[in-house]
């Protein structure tokens, strides 16, 4: 079969992806420390400042995360066909059908995947969930960071409640991101194993390989 | 009836010195400059004291106790001096029918002018039968008195947010004043008990400026509830430097390290405890080696418990009352996800193997 190189992801999208991924990694590690400080500094006057340092890293990473989320929201509207909302959200007939095709493919029920240049719609649906959680995590994070800001306290108060509840949900959402990362990486590797479209390299180069002439009709290799 | 109903046990005379000191303390708590103190003193010494009706509902009277039995009596006296406490069940001389008459008289005589202070939660379930005074429910009394007042001050976490009786599953349907009174200004002085200075400051502000101080989203005055305990705490340096009490009684505890890991809720609690402190002997829970339990926050019995754990097992909505530790759940879910991933990968590998064998056979046939 002849394969054709096609551009799926723009530069901004790839930048978003990696800032999002790396900031989540940093936030989960630093967040865990904030949750349960495991470093013991038994001596006073040792010049160490661990909690302040971990929190500092958490907040910096939090801003990177926020920037990434905002970029993604922007691309939902102004991105290319693959990046934008209608490209993968399960709101059009084409995408809803694709959710089921992909599901059958992932369950080894068919050999014809719901491949396409952009996200398949099943993945897309979960990415939208993740984006929603990301926005919630951002809101909870900023209202923890600025406890005296009326704006953040009102917004987060309406959604989560008092500071302690905000902390609690902030912590719970961390588990969503960790589970998402685990499943996401597995599925991506799995796809790369089963179909030769170059999914993993596409998030570095922006390009995928599709059978010539048929957009998104890859067959299990 | 005059204010003298109340204080036979306290020396009712407040020295000029004590009076000025009290005003200055309140001004400091309010964050006013000392140039405002004379204005405050003037307002506070005006003979026209606002009449006050003090209602007690579902509560332990701890708020009144902490207000009046301050070891440094000036604050209690000043409060009693500032206001004309016409009806207060704990300290008034009248009882029974007489007391009821006083209430009625004050409310009708000073309609639209008196301040209604509420201490205690109000049960609303089953018509409010769980708290009755003189044959009437708390709900009825509040609905009668509050609309005729100039303003309402809810004192203590019970009156502000329902308090302990509103803790899950809230068998009596207890709520705070703000849930019931919408047509009058309501100021919430939360805490279990609140600091007398916060109450005094609010009253003095009202007398001096004829309006209440600025409030937060929960109706609490910002001068007292605008900051988290964590951001004013004397142990904060230990927090930043990663020095924690691991267990009560350990060496870190003896050295006065931060109580974060043994459940201090200072990071989630808005109050002025570390700044203003209690009982005029400069204490608050953390200074005595115990974490903050978050008593000024709504629903703290549910959201801040267990008191000795960092992030408590807050009930997850929809999870029928089971108190779960998020960490436990998270680990399990992660385990399940990992298992699912493993099985999925194994099925895939198996399929490939079978397909490969078939291909081999096909090749052999050819
Ligand atoms: C995937 C994203 C994130 C994860 C996994 C995460 C994780 C965590 C965790 C586990 C905690 C400790 C909670 C506790 O035990 O009390 C925490 C605290 C905190 N996070 Fe995040 N976080 C994320 C995003 C953010 C963002 C975007 C911000 C905003 C800048 C932020 C700001 C904070 C703040 C201010 C605290 C409290 C620190 C303190 O009071 O000492 N977080 N985070
Ligand atoms: S003792 Fe409590 S309020 Fe004080 S710094 Fe530690 S966590 Fe914060």
Coordinates of N, CA and C in Angstrom, one line a residue, chain B residues 7-14 77:
Chain B
X7 N -26.0 42.5 84.4 CA -24.7 42.2 84.9 C -24.5 42.4 86.4
X8 N -25.3 41.7 87.2 CA -25.1 41.8 88.6 C -23.8 41.1 89.0
X9 N -23.4 40.1 88.2 CA -22.2 39.4 88.6 C -20.9 40.2 88.1
X10 N -21.0 41.0 87.1 CA -19.8 41.7 86.7 C -19.9 43.1 87.3
X11 N -18.8 43.7 87.6 CA -18.8 45.1 88.1 C -19.2 45.9 86.9
X12 N -20.4 46.5 87.0 CA -20.8 47.2 85.8 C -20.1 48.5 85.4
X13 N -19.2 48.9 86.3 CA -18.5 50.2 86.0 C -17.3 49.9 85.2
X14 N -17.2 50.6 84.1 CA -16.1 50.4 83.2 C -15.3 51.6 83.3
X77 N -17.6 44.1 79.3 CA -18.3 45.2 79.9 C -18.5 46.3 78.8

